[in-house]
């Protein structure tokens, strides 16, 4: 087994949704945005709307990320060679990462020595200088740790991190923190904490350590959700003696508190009057006395306010401008009026959208020109102020990356490889494709969301052959559903890189009468919208007025898209109509495949018995059941037709594979026969794949092996090769051809650890020995390019044979869909 390292790998695309937790997103001074996608930390560039990389290291779901420096300190960090990022997960682990801005290389610096016992809920930081920072991390058991970190000034040095203090602030969770330096008191810091007891706790401490509780701010009537200190910067040269703290809560109210230096310790006496109650608490720190009072109460949101954030300083001047994001589906910008000084809501975005349930957080870009929200559906929403005048603001929606927000179960290419189709436990089916652009690099975006369902979707198969684009999908239900592309999608395809004729020429599209589809109220069946139907929306509920108060599903308005769609369009206006339901299975569907000719679809469901483990064959077009194949006793995990469509291979949880011969009679009937059944592995067999150039196939299993089998002339099956044992369970395998004359190919192997390897394989057939095979490792993808959790499916893009550039897609439990290019 020699190692051959001449294969070059390139990352083309990563699609992923954001974990649905507060504090998950951070916009750094580097201009990049970080977020958690399952156990990965994903990094995206707002300018290109592309996810650049994912960072592997966490063993549990990532709850929060925080840049050092974040956008708040961008004014101090103009020319840094290295930016740092903190990420915390549900196991209490916090990891520090380093980005070299010159090479765009990431590296894992260290894991913090002292983990929280429960999940990390929030991280906040204060940059004391370019090489020195303080940060605090909060946990769901009420413990807050305060840390000191110093960054190396020379490349040879390492980061130094030390724990300054550990505060048991509460018996319940601390969900938000903010750190600030006290006005005119260098080296003394205040830490604000918010939790579930409706009070804001203020602690004070020195740069070197211990923090003590100084006061509590009362006023909110529900959980505190977000806190943020302003920086003590003003346009005048005079040093300022106050900073502001903004807080938001589930009581729908935002409060602005002012922390003012009132004098030296001992010199300032408070008079006990009614006014002193309004003015708020007083505390000492070092030589000074400070007072906290309510500056303003902002009422405008109609639901929980999950985040508030001061606009980042520009030219050492802190703008009086606050961004808030709420579960009422809006983000607002608040500023004081010039004449009266009264705080008012000057910008409101998002109110026209139907995006599911609302926003979990909102963030400013470092220059204060863009605002980003992340929502309940794992989606991002970005607005940019495109106005050139200072008086008038014009916030327009921008492109953002998108993807699944739960494990991606299956993935397949369109017939000629012009787009990808993925299905997920987030109950959606999504289409990804590259868009035409003037730039050199192709940019991929989500193109459509053909199915938005009420059950987790487990499997998908593209219907091959001629005619319109169709796919079948199977979810956690007993029905196979068939979908057909609407006209709006076919027209949109012309604007993608694959555009033009593709596999369904324009002259045939004239027969397609369906423009799009409407979501049903329960989210199970999608009804077609016809081309020539009246444009008026139907009177719903028989014109009943009273029912309109409930959340109704908006009428879809499918259109030809000339640029990548944003979340609102994707969620409602890019559905495909469901054309058939196939009934037969007795349990939830598990696997689907279509033959290469486009005449048969095979399906299997979850099974504990031989009767349930039957494989059903369906005829494309009539969609009648034309066969029930019996062989296995437990769930059939993967199905695949051989490239000449004469054989069907199935692998199962019962550790056997079966090969069926599929014959067409002259009158069009289908006959099938079990040719072979072999116990192939010691544990469950997860996947199988045929050699494009012959009757050989690969099987992969939880026993960490991949085996190559051949069907000999006398129809018996023999094992011709076993690849060396892998590091973890092999969950996905895909075989593609390299050279037909030499019968050489490449097998992609995906593992439970998320890693992907490529193996070159050569098949030799001789009269004496029959079939033999040799294999060599071609490439191990580096962990930063791979998944961070189990790979669920690998699929090679359909290509003409003997191409040197091959494209592979993969999907996994880390919510990611990935596309790679390999140069052989």
mmCIF file with all atom_site columns, C-alpha atoms in Angstrom, residues 332-428:
data_model
loop_
_atom_site.group_PDB
_atom_site.id
_atom_site.type_symbol
_atom_site.label_atom_id
_atom_site.label_alt_id
_atom_site.label_comp_id
_atom_site.label_asym_id
_atom_site.label_entity_id
_atom_site.label_seq_id
_atom_site.pdbx_PDB_ins_code
_atom_site.Cartn_x
_atom_site.Cartn_y
_atom_site.Cartn_z
_atom_site.occupancy
_atom_site.B_iso_or_equiv
_atom_site.pdbx_formal_charge
_atom_site.auth_seq_id
_atom_site.auth_comp_id
_atom_site.auth_asym_id
_atom_site.auth_atom_id
_atom_site.pdbx_PDB_model_num
ATOM 1  C CA . UNK A 1 332 ? -34.087 48.232 15.683  1.00 0.00 ? 332 UNK A CA 1
ATOM 2  C CA . UNK A 1 333 ? -31.477 50.979 15.891  1.00 0.00 ? 333 UNK A CA 1
ATOM 3  C CA . UNK A 1 334 ? -32.041 53.478 18.718  1.00 0.00 ? 334 UNK A CA 1
ATOM 4  C CA . UNK A 1 335 ? -30.472 56.955 18.979  1.00 0.00 ? 335 UNK A CA 1
ATOM 5  C CA . UNK A 1 336 ? -31.167 60.096 21.049  1.00 0.00 ? 336 UNK A CA 1
ATOM 6  C CA . UNK A 1 337 ? -32.918 62.925 19.238  1.00 0.00 ? 337 UNK A CA 1
ATOM 7  C CA . UNK A 1 338 ? -30.624 65.885 18.594  1.00 0.00 ? 338 UNK A CA 1
ATOM 8  C CA . UNK A 1 339 ? -32.860 68.531 20.186  1.00 0.00 ? 339 UNK A CA 1
ATOM 9  C CA . UNK A 1 340 ? -34.479 66.744 23.129  1.00 0.00 ? 340 UNK A CA 1
ATOM 10 C CA . UNK A 1 341 ? -31.973 63.971 23.830  1.00 0.00 ? 341 UNK A CA 1
ATOM 11 C CA . UNK A 1 342 ? -34.868 61.497 24.054  1.00 0.00 ? 342 UNK A CA 1
ATOM 12 C CA . UNK A 1 343 ? -33.917 58.019 22.793  1.00 0.00 ? 343 UNK A CA 1
ATOM 13 C CA . UNK A 1 344 ? -36.045 56.945 19.831  1.00 0.00 ? 344 UNK A CA 1
ATOM 14 C CA . UNK A 1 345 ? -36.134 54.064 17.389  1.00 0.00 ? 345 UNK A CA 1
ATOM 15 C CA . UNK A 1 346 ? -34.760 55.439 14.097  1.00 0.00 ? 346 UNK A CA 1
ATOM 16 C CA . UNK A 1 347 ? -34.433 52.240 12.020  1.00 0.00 ? 347 UNK A CA 1
ATOM 17 C CA . UNK A 1 348 ? -36.503 49.066 12.053  1.00 0.00 ? 348 UNK A CA 1
ATOM 18 C CA . UNK A 1 349 ? -35.675 46.131 9.760   1.00 0.00 ? 349 UNK A CA 1
ATOM 19 C CA . UNK A 1 350 ? -37.139 42.681 9.324   1.00 0.00 ? 350 UNK A CA 1
ATOM 20 C CA . UNK A 1 351 ? -40.766 43.498 10.061  1.00 0.00 ? 351 UNK A CA 1
ATOM 21 C CA . UNK A 1 352 ? -42.013 42.486 6.601   1.00 0.00 ? 352 UNK A CA 1
ATOM 22 C CA . UNK A 1 353 ? -40.519 39.032 6.811   1.00 0.00 ? 353 UNK A CA 1
ATOM 23 C CA . UNK A 1 354 ? -42.226 35.815 7.742   1.00 0.00 ? 354 UNK A CA 1
ATOM 24 C CA . UNK A 1 355 ? -38.924 34.307 8.845   1.00 0.00 ? 355 UNK A CA 1
ATOM 25 C CA . UNK A 1 356 ? -39.717 31.713 11.432  1.00 0.00 ? 356 UNK A CA 1
ATOM 26 C CA . UNK A 1 357 ? -40.164 32.888 14.986  1.00 0.00 ? 357 UNK A CA 1
ATOM 27 C CA . UNK A 1 358 ? -37.681 35.723 15.263  1.00 0.00 ? 358 UNK A CA 1
ATOM 28 C CA . UNK A 1 359 ? -34.085 36.756 15.904  1.00 0.00 ? 359 UNK A CA 1
ATOM 29 C CA . UNK A 1 360 ? -31.651 35.351 18.475  1.00 0.00 ? 360 UNK A CA 1
ATOM 30 C CA . UNK A 1 361 ? -29.103 38.138 18.196  1.00 0.00 ? 361 UNK A CA 1
ATOM 31 C CA . UNK A 1 362 ? -27.980 41.198 16.258  1.00 0.00 ? 362 UNK A CA 1
ATOM 32 C CA . UNK A 1 363 ? -24.465 42.500 15.557  1.00 0.00 ? 363 UNK A CA 1
ATOM 33 C CA . UNK A 1 364 ? -22.807 45.594 14.092  1.00 0.00 ? 364 UNK A CA 1
ATOM 34 C CA . UNK A 1 365 ? -20.083 45.437 11.488  1.00 0.00 ? 365 UNK A CA 1
ATOM 35 C CA . UNK A 1 366 ? -16.834 47.117 12.637  1.00 0.00 ? 366 UNK A CA 1
ATOM 36 C CA . UNK A 1 367 ? -17.584 50.182 10.452  1.00 0.00 ? 367 UNK A CA 1
ATOM 37 C CA . UNK A 1 368 ? -21.188 50.440 11.653  1.00 0.00 ? 368 UNK A CA 1
ATOM 38 C CA . UNK A 1 369 ? -22.582 50.322 8.097   1.00 0.00 ? 369 UNK A CA 1
ATOM 39 C CA . UNK A 1 370 ? -23.981 46.765 8.242   1.00 0.00 ? 370 UNK A CA 1
ATOM 40 C CA . UNK A 1 371 ? -26.078 44.868 10.767  1.00 0.00 ? 371 UNK A CA 1
ATOM 41 C CA . UNK A 1 372 ? -26.423 41.093 10.991  1.00 0.00 ? 372 UNK A CA 1
ATOM 42 C CA . UNK A 1 373 ? -29.119 39.015 12.680  1.00 0.00 ? 373 UNK A CA 1
ATOM 43 C CA . UNK A 1 374 ? -29.307 35.270 13.172  1.00 0.00 ? 374 UNK A CA 1
ATOM 44 C CA . UNK A 1 375 ? -32.682 33.644 13.423  1.00 0.00 ? 375 UNK A CA 1
ATOM 45 C CA . UNK A 1 376 ? -34.594 30.676 14.719  1.00 0.00 ? 376 UNK A CA 1
ATOM 46 C CA . UNK A 1 377 ? -34.240 28.740 11.445  1.00 0.00 ? 377 UNK A CA 1
ATOM 47 C CA . UNK A 1 378 ? -30.436 28.771 11.649  1.00 0.00 ? 378 UNK A CA 1
ATOM 48 C CA . UNK A 1 379 ? -30.490 31.584 9.111   1.00 0.00 ? 379 UNK A CA 1
ATOM 49 C CA . UNK A 1 380 ? -28.575 34.859 8.790   1.00 0.00 ? 380 UNK A CA 1
ATOM 50 C CA . UNK A 1 381 ? -30.101 38.190 7.766   1.00 0.00 ? 381 UNK A CA 1
ATOM 51 C CA . UNK A 1 382 ? -27.795 41.048 6.757   1.00 0.00 ? 382 UNK A CA 1
ATOM 52 C CA . UNK A 1 383 ? -28.721 44.665 6.049   1.00 0.00 ? 383 UNK A CA 1
ATOM 53 C CA . UNK A 1 384 ? -26.405 47.373 4.766   1.00 0.00 ? 384 UNK A CA 1
ATOM 54 C CA . UNK A 1 385 ? -26.921 51.118 4.788   1.00 0.00 ? 385 UNK A CA 1
ATOM 55 C CA . UNK A 1 386 ? -26.405 51.942 1.118   1.00 0.00 ? 386 UNK A CA 1
ATOM 56 C CA . UNK A 1 387 ? -27.274 55.614 1.459   1.00 0.00 ? 387 UNK A CA 1
ATOM 57 C CA . UNK A 1 388 ? -24.516 58.170 0.809   1.00 0.00 ? 388 UNK A CA 1
ATOM 58 C CA . UNK A 1 389 ? -26.111 61.038 2.745   1.00 0.00 ? 389 UNK A CA 1
ATOM 59 C CA . UNK A 1 390 ? -25.866 61.257 6.531   1.00 0.00 ? 390 UNK A CA 1
ATOM 60 C CA . UNK A 1 391 ? -29.439 62.459 7.015   1.00 0.00 ? 391 UNK A CA 1
ATOM 61 C CA . UNK A 1 392 ? -31.217 59.707 5.142   1.00 0.00 ? 392 UNK A CA 1
ATOM 62 C CA . UNK A 1 393 ? -30.557 56.014 5.804   1.00 0.00 ? 393 UNK A CA 1
ATOM 63 C CA . UNK A 1 394 ? -31.415 53.232 3.380   1.00 0.00 ? 394 UNK A CA 1
ATOM 64 C CA . UNK A 1 395 ? -30.927 49.723 4.810   1.00 0.00 ? 395 UNK A CA 1
ATOM 65 C CA . UNK A 1 396 ? -31.017 47.039 2.116   1.00 0.00 ? 396 UNK A CA 1
ATOM 66 C CA . UNK A 1 397 ? -30.852 43.241 2.541   1.00 0.00 ? 397 UNK A CA 1
ATOM 67 C CA . UNK A 1 398 ? -27.604 41.596 1.437   1.00 0.00 ? 398 UNK A CA 1
ATOM 68 C CA . UNK A 1 399 ? -26.569 38.069 0.471   1.00 0.00 ? 399 UNK A CA 1
ATOM 69 C CA . UNK A 1 400 ? -25.532 35.747 3.312   1.00 0.00 ? 400 UNK A CA 1
ATOM 70 C CA . UNK A 1 401 ? -24.405 32.132 3.521   1.00 0.00 ? 401 UNK A CA 1
ATOM 71 C CA . UNK A 1 402 ? -27.047 29.578 4.451   1.00 0.00 ? 402 UNK A CA 1
ATOM 72 C CA . UNK A 1 403 ? -27.460 25.895 5.105   1.00 0.00 ? 403 UNK A CA 1
ATOM 73 C CA . UNK A 1 404 ? -29.075 23.247 7.244   1.00 0.00 ? 404 UNK A CA 1
ATOM 74 C CA . UNK A 1 405 ? -29.360 23.776 10.995  1.00 0.00 ? 405 UNK A CA 1
ATOM 75 C CA . UNK A 1 406 ? -29.467 20.051 11.849  1.00 0.00 ? 406 UNK A CA 1
ATOM 76 C CA . UNK A 1 407 ? -27.663 16.911 10.669  1.00 0.00 ? 407 UNK A CA 1
ATOM 77 C CA . UNK A 1 408 ? -27.621 16.530 6.860   1.00 0.00 ? 408 UNK A CA 1
ATOM 78 C CA . UNK A 1 409 ? -28.741 12.974 6.132   1.00 0.00 ? 409 UNK A CA 1
ATOM 79 C CA . UNK A 1 410 ? -28.327 12.553 2.376   1.00 0.00 ? 410 UNK A CA 1
ATOM 80 C CA . UNK A 1 411 ? -27.104 14.401 -0.691  1.00 0.00 ? 411 UNK A CA 1
ATOM 81 C CA . UNK A 1 412 ? -27.238 13.885 -4.444  1.00 0.00 ? 412 UNK A CA 1
ATOM 82 C CA . UNK A 1 413 ? -26.205 15.633 -7.661  1.00 0.00 ? 413 UNK A CA 1
ATOM 83 C CA . UNK A 1 414 ? -28.575 16.745 -10.410 1.00 0.00 ? 414 UNK A CA 1
ATOM 84 C CA . UNK A 1 415 ? -28.427 14.538 -13.528 1.00 0.00 ? 415 UNK A CA 1
ATOM 85 C CA . UNK A 1 416 ? -25.696 16.537 -15.227 1.00 0.00 ? 416 UNK A CA 1
ATOM 86 C CA . UNK A 1 417 ? -24.220 17.882 -12.018 1.00 0.00 ? 417 UNK A CA 1
ATOM 87 C CA . UNK A 1 418 ? -25.529 21.428 -12.361 1.00 0.00 ? 418 UNK A CA 1
ATOM 88 C CA . UNK A 1 419 ? -26.679 21.599 -8.733  1.00 0.00 ? 419 UNK A CA 1
ATOM 89 C CA . UNK A 1 420 ? -26.730 19.701 -5.448  1.00 0.00 ? 420 UNK A CA 1
ATOM 90 C CA . UNK A 1 421 ? -29.762 18.496 -3.519  1.00 0.00 ? 421 UNK A CA 1
ATOM 91 C CA . UNK A 1 422 ? -29.456 17.819 0.220   1.00 0.00 ? 422 UNK A CA 1
ATOM 92 C CA . UNK A 1 423 ? -31.951 16.658 2.864   1.00 0.00 ? 423 UNK A CA 1
ATOM 93 C CA . UNK A 1 424 ? -31.728 17.088 6.602   1.00 0.00 ? 424 UNK A CA 1
ATOM 94 C CA . UNK A 1 425 ? -33.206 16.489 10.017  1.00 0.00 ? 425 UNK A CA 1
ATOM 95 C CA . UNK A 1 426 ? -34.094 20.201 9.985   1.00 0.00 ? 426 UNK A CA 1
ATOM 96 C CA . UNK A 1 427 ? -37.049 19.038 7.821   1.00 0.00 ? 427 UNK A CA 1
ATOM 97 C CA . UNK A 1 428 ? -35.944 20.792 4.638   1.00 0.00 ? 428 UNK A CA 1
#
